[in-house]
Amino acid sequence: NAGVTQTPKFQVLKTGQSMTLQCAQDMNHNSMYWYRQDPGMGLRLIYYSASEGTTDKGEVPNGYNVSRLNKREFSLRLESAAPSQTSVYFCASSARTGISYNEQFFGPGTRLTVL
Amino acid sequence: QKEVEQNSGPLSVPEGAIASLNCTYSDRVSQSFFWYRQYSGKSPELIMSIYSNGDKEDGRFTAQLNKASQYVSLLIRDSQPSDSATYLCAETGGFKTIFGAGTRLFVKA
């Protein structure tokens, strides 16, 4: 099993450009998440999908959109990139949809720089 | 606003010692608590989960939860240089998980 995979690993964008970050999991998990990690600030939730067909905003959703394409895939789109979106982006998945447990498994990350 | 607080460190311990990492959280309804290890340039990796008050042991790792004090800790016994990493504390009471900023641990050989 590959677990959680993300593409690309690295990306440099110019301000105003758009791009989509791809994420896929092969663990048959119901829930998927997108986080960004900035120095000294820990992981912040951008969007999540509790189950196939649903998406919800997290702590920092502005400037991003998501699509839960199917149970395996959850993509994150930056429509007009800004330097403030320079960060490391992690996708994660978890098996449970209930209110407890929620152990998450992370992909390798995408390092994005916006110039 | 839910918060998870950790001392950023670095926490430096000699090889073979016990490393003690601490975390406090603000949400009294939090139900599940996690410790993740993150090596520099890598993604977080789940190492411990704990749901009930008390201790949970797994190999060299022991997680401790005190819901009355809203406190979670991680003990690493017989610390090794390979344990040098950032340790993230996290809690969840629903679909969203709140992460602390992490504590950097350095184990000196």
Short mmCIF file of C-alpha atoms in Angstrom, two decimals:
data_model
loop_
_atom_site.label_atom_id
_atom_site.label_comp_id
_atom_site.label_asym_id
_atom_site.label_seq_id
_atom_site.Cartn_x
_atom_site.Cartn_y
_atom_site.Cartn_z
CA ASN A 1 0.00 0.00 0.00
CA ALA A 2 1.27 3.45 -0.90
CA GLY A 3 -0.78 5.11 1.87
CA VAL A 4 -1.34 8.80 1.11
CA THR A 5 0.34 10.20 -1.99
CA GLN A 6 0.64 13.85 -3.07
CA THR A 7 1.73 15.54 -6.26
CA PRO A 8 3.72 17.58 -6.97
CA LYS A 9 6.45 17.45 -4.30
CA PHE A 10 7.70 20.96 -5.09
CA GLN A 11 6.19 23.90 -6.96
CA VAL A 12 7.13 27.51 -7.63
CA LEU A 13 4.38 29.86 -8.78
CA LYS A 14 4.19 33.51 -9.67
CA THR A 15 1.63 35.71 -7.94
CA GLY A 16 -1.74 35.30 -9.65
CA GLN A 17 -1.07 31.89 -11.16
CA SER A 18 -3.33 28.96 -10.37
CA MET A 19 -2.59 25.35 -9.61
CA THR A 20 -4.12 22.19 -8.19
CA LEU A 21 -2.50 19.98 -5.59
CA GLN A 22 -3.45 16.34 -5.91
CA CYS A 23 -3.92 13.83 -3.10
CA ALA A 24 -4.90 10.17 -3.17
CA GLN A 25 -5.17 7.45 -0.52
CA ASP A 26 -5.44 3.70 -0.93
CA MET A 27 -6.52 2.84 2.63
CA ASN A 28 -10.27 3.06 1.94
CA HIS A 29 -10.54 5.93 4.42
CA ASN A 30 -13.71 7.98 4.61
CA SER A 31 -12.26 11.32 5.69
CA MET A 32 -9.59 13.44 4.02
CA TYR A 33 -7.96 16.72 5.01
CA TRP A 34 -5.75 19.50 3.69
CA TYR A 35 -3.37 21.31 6.04
CA ARG A 36 -0.73 23.95 5.66
CA GLN A 37 2.31 24.14 7.89
CA ASP A 38 4.22 27.34 8.45
CA PRO A 39 7.26 27.78 10.72
CA GLY A 40 6.26 28.13 14.37
CA MET A 41 2.54 27.77 13.65
CA GLY A 42 1.96 24.06 13.51
CA LEU A 43 -0.56 22.47 11.19
CA ARG A 44 -3.62 24.51 10.25
CA LEU A 45 -6.66 22.91 8.65
CA ILE A 46 -7.66 24.42 5.29
CA TYR A 47 -10.54 22.14 4.25
CA TYR A 48 -11.74 18.68 5.06
CA SER A 49 -14.06 16.07 3.62
CA ALA A 50 -15.77 13.92 6.24
CA SER A 51 -17.01 11.52 3.60
CA GLU A 52 -17.27 11.21 -0.17
CA GLY A 53 -19.47 13.98 -1.54
CA THR A 54 -19.02 16.40 1.36
CA THR A 55 -16.51 19.18 2.01
CA ASP A 56 -16.23 21.77 4.79
CA LYS A 57 -14.09 24.74 5.63
CA GLY A 58 -11.38 24.50 8.22
CA GLU A 59 -9.46 27.20 10.05
CA VAL A 60 -7.86 28.97 7.03
CA PRO A 61 -9.99 28.36 3.88
CA ASN A 62 -9.66 31.77 2.19
CA GLY A 63 -7.97 31.59 -1.21
CA TYR A 64 -8.50 27.85 -1.61
CA ASN A 65 -11.07 25.48 -3.07
CA VAL A 66 -11.33 21.71 -2.82
CA SER A 67 -12.89 18.82 -4.69
CA ARG A 68 -13.55 15.35 -3.31
CA LEU A 69 -13.38 13.60 -6.67
CA ASN A 70 -14.18 10.14 -5.27
CA LYS A 71 -13.43 8.22 -2.09
CA ARG A 72 -9.71 8.03 -2.94
CA GLU A 73 -8.95 11.53 -4.21
CA PHE A 74 -9.13 14.99 -2.67
CA SER A 75 -7.66 17.96 -4.53
CA LEU A 76 -6.79 21.48 -3.36
CA ARG A 77 -6.90 24.39 -5.81
CA LEU A 78 -5.30 27.80 -5.55
CA GLU A 79 -7.16 30.03 -8.00
CA SER A 80 -4.88 33.09 -7.76
CA ALA A 81 -1.76 32.37 -5.77
CA ALA A 82 -0.42 34.95 -3.32
CA PRO A 83 2.96 35.10 -1.52
CA SER A 84 1.08 34.47 1.77
CA GLN A 85 0.27 31.00 0.44
CA THR A 86 3.93 30.01 0.45
CA SER A 87 3.90 27.00 2.75
CA VAL A 88 4.17 23.25 3.02
CA TYR A 89 0.85 21.56 2.25
CA PHE A 90 -0.05 18.19 3.72
CA CYS A 91 -2.92 15.94 2.80
CA ALA A 92 -4.15 13.44 5.39
CA SER A 93 -6.80 10.75 5.68
CA SER A 94 -8.56 8.92 8.49
CA ALA A 95 -10.86 5.94 8.70
CA ARG A 96 -13.50 7.22 11.07
CA THR A 97 -16.28 9.67 10.44
CA GLY A 98 -17.50 9.71 14.04
CA ILE A 99 -16.76 12.27 16.67
CA SER A 100 -13.89 10.43 18.30
CA TYR A 101 -10.66 8.72 17.41
CA ASN A 102 -9.78 10.30 14.04
CA GLU A 103 -6.20 9.03 13.76
CA GLN A 104 -4.81 10.68 10.69
CA PHE A 105 -2.20 9.49 8.21
CA PHE A 106 -0.25 12.07 6.25
CA GLY A 107 1.13 12.30 2.76
CA PRO A 108 4.72 13.44 2.08
CA GLY A 109 3.76 17.08 1.50
CA THR A 110 4.03 19.68 -1.26
CA ARG A 111 6.46 22.55 -0.81
CA LEU A 112 4.96 25.58 -2.53
CA THR A 113 6.69 28.90 -3.09
CA VAL A 114 4.76 31.86 -4.49
CA LEU A 115 6.94 34.67 -5.82
CA GLN B 1 -11.16 29.19 19.78
CA LYS B 2 -9.77 25.80 20.62
CA GLU B 3 -6.07 25.78 21.40
CA VAL B 4 -3.37 23.24 22.00
CA GLU B 5 -0.28 24.61 23.71
CA GLN B 6 3.20 23.13 23.70
CA ASN B 7 6.60 24.42 24.74
CA SER B 8 8.50 24.94 21.49
CA GLY B 9 11.80 23.80 23.01
CA PRO B 10 14.32 22.69 22.08
CA LEU B 11 14.28 20.06 24.78
CA SER B 12 17.72 18.52 25.02
CA VAL B 13 18.30 15.19 26.81
CA PRO B 14 21.28 12.81 26.88
CA GLU B 15 21.06 9.44 25.21
CA GLY B 16 19.42 6.88 27.49
CA ALA B 17 17.50 9.46 29.54
CA ILE B 18 13.74 9.94 29.76
CA ALA B 19 12.35 12.73 27.61
CA SER B 20 9.14 14.32 28.91
CA LEU B 21 6.96 16.30 26.51
CA ASN B 22 3.92 18.21 27.71
CA CYS B 23 0.78 19.63 26.17
CA THR B 24 -2.30 21.49 27.42
CA TYR B 25 -5.58 21.96 25.60
CA SER B 26 -8.45 24.38 26.02
CA ASP B 27 -11.53 22.43 24.88
CA ARG B 28 -13.14 20.50 27.74
CA VAL B 29 -15.16 18.35 25.32
CA SER B 30 -12.08 17.02 23.52
CA GLN B 31 -12.26 13.25 23.37
CA SER B 32 -9.19 11.98 21.56
CA PHE B 33 -5.56 12.92 21.86
CA PHE B 34 -2.59 12.13 19.66
CA TRP B 35 1.15 12.46 19.53
CA TYR B 36 2.81 12.77 16.13
CA ARG B 37 6.54 12.74 15.39
CA GLN B 38 7.87 14.88 12.56
CA TYR B 39 11.43 14.66 11.32
CA SER B 40 12.84 17.73 9.62
CA GLY B 41 11.52 18.00 6.07
CA LYS B 42 9.17 15.05 6.50
CA SER B 43 5.47 14.59 7.21
CA PRO B 44 3.95 13.93 10.66
CA GLU B 45 3.78 10.30 11.73
CA LEU B 46 1.33 9.07 14.36
CA ILE B 47 3.11 7.45 17.32
CA MET B 48 0.53 7.40 20.12
CA SER B 49 -3.19 7.91 20.63
CA ILE B 50 -5.00 8.08 23.97
CA TYR B 51 -8.69 8.40 24.73
CA SER B 52 -9.09 7.69 28.45
CA ASN B 53 -7.61 9.17 31.60
CA GLY B 54 -4.43 7.47 32.75
CA ASP B 55 -1.40 6.00 31.06
CA LYS B 56 -0.98 4.12 27.80
CA GLU B 57 2.29 2.40 27.04
CA ASP B 58 3.69 1.29 23.69
CA GLY B 59 7.29 0.16 23.71
CA ARG B 60 9.49 3.05 24.86
CA PHE B 61 6.59 5.51 24.64
CA THR B 62 4.04 6.30 27.36
CA ALA B 63 1.19 8.75 26.84
CA GLN B 64 -0.52 10.23 29.89
CA LEU B 65 -3.92 11.95 29.88
CA ASN B 66 -5.51 14.01 32.65
CA LYS B 67 -8.82 15.40 31.43
CA ALA B 68 -9.55 17.24 34.67
CA SER B 69 -6.34 19.24 34.26
CA GLN B 70 -6.64 19.30 30.43
CA TYR B 71 -3.12 17.94 30.18
CA VAL B 72 -1.46 15.36 27.93
CA SER B 73 2.13 14.22 28.11
CA LEU B 74 4.47 11.88 26.26
CA LEU B 75 7.36 10.10 27.95
CA ILE B 76 10.12 8.57 25.86
CA ARG B 77 12.25 6.13 27.82
CA ASP B 78 15.83 5.24 26.86
CA SER B 79 15.95 8.17 24.44
CA GLN B 80 17.98 7.60 21.27
CA PRO B 81 19.52 10.10 18.84
CA SER B 82 16.98 8.80 16.29
CA ASP B 83 14.22 10.23 18.53
CA SER B 84 15.45 13.74 17.71
CA ALA B 85 12.46 15.32 15.97
CA THR B 86 9.55 17.68 16.53
CA TYR B 87 6.66 16.16 18.48
CA LEU B 88 3.17 17.46 17.75
CA CYS B 89 0.34 17.13 20.23
CA ALA B 90 -3.19 17.05 18.78
CA GLU B 91 -6.75 16.79 20.03
CA THR B 92 -10.10 16.21 18.44
CA GLY B 93 -13.69 16.36 19.60
CA GLY B 94 -15.15 16.03 16.15
CA PHE B 95 -14.07 15.90 12.53
CA LYS B 96 -11.51 18.64 13.03
CA THR B 97 -8.20 18.00 14.74
CA ILE B 98 -6.33 20.84 16.41
CA PHE B 99 -2.53 20.58 16.44
CA GLY B 100 -0.04 22.25 18.71
CA ALA B 101 2.97 23.99 17.17
CA GLY B 102 5.25 21.17 18.38
CA THR B 103 8.18 20.65 20.72
CA ARG B 104 11.64 20.09 19.25
CA LEU B 105 13.50 17.26 20.96
CA PHE B 106 17.25 16.81 20.66
CA VAL B 107 18.84 13.64 22.03
CA LYS B 108 22.60 14.00 22.51
CA ALA B 109 24.75 10.94 21.83
#
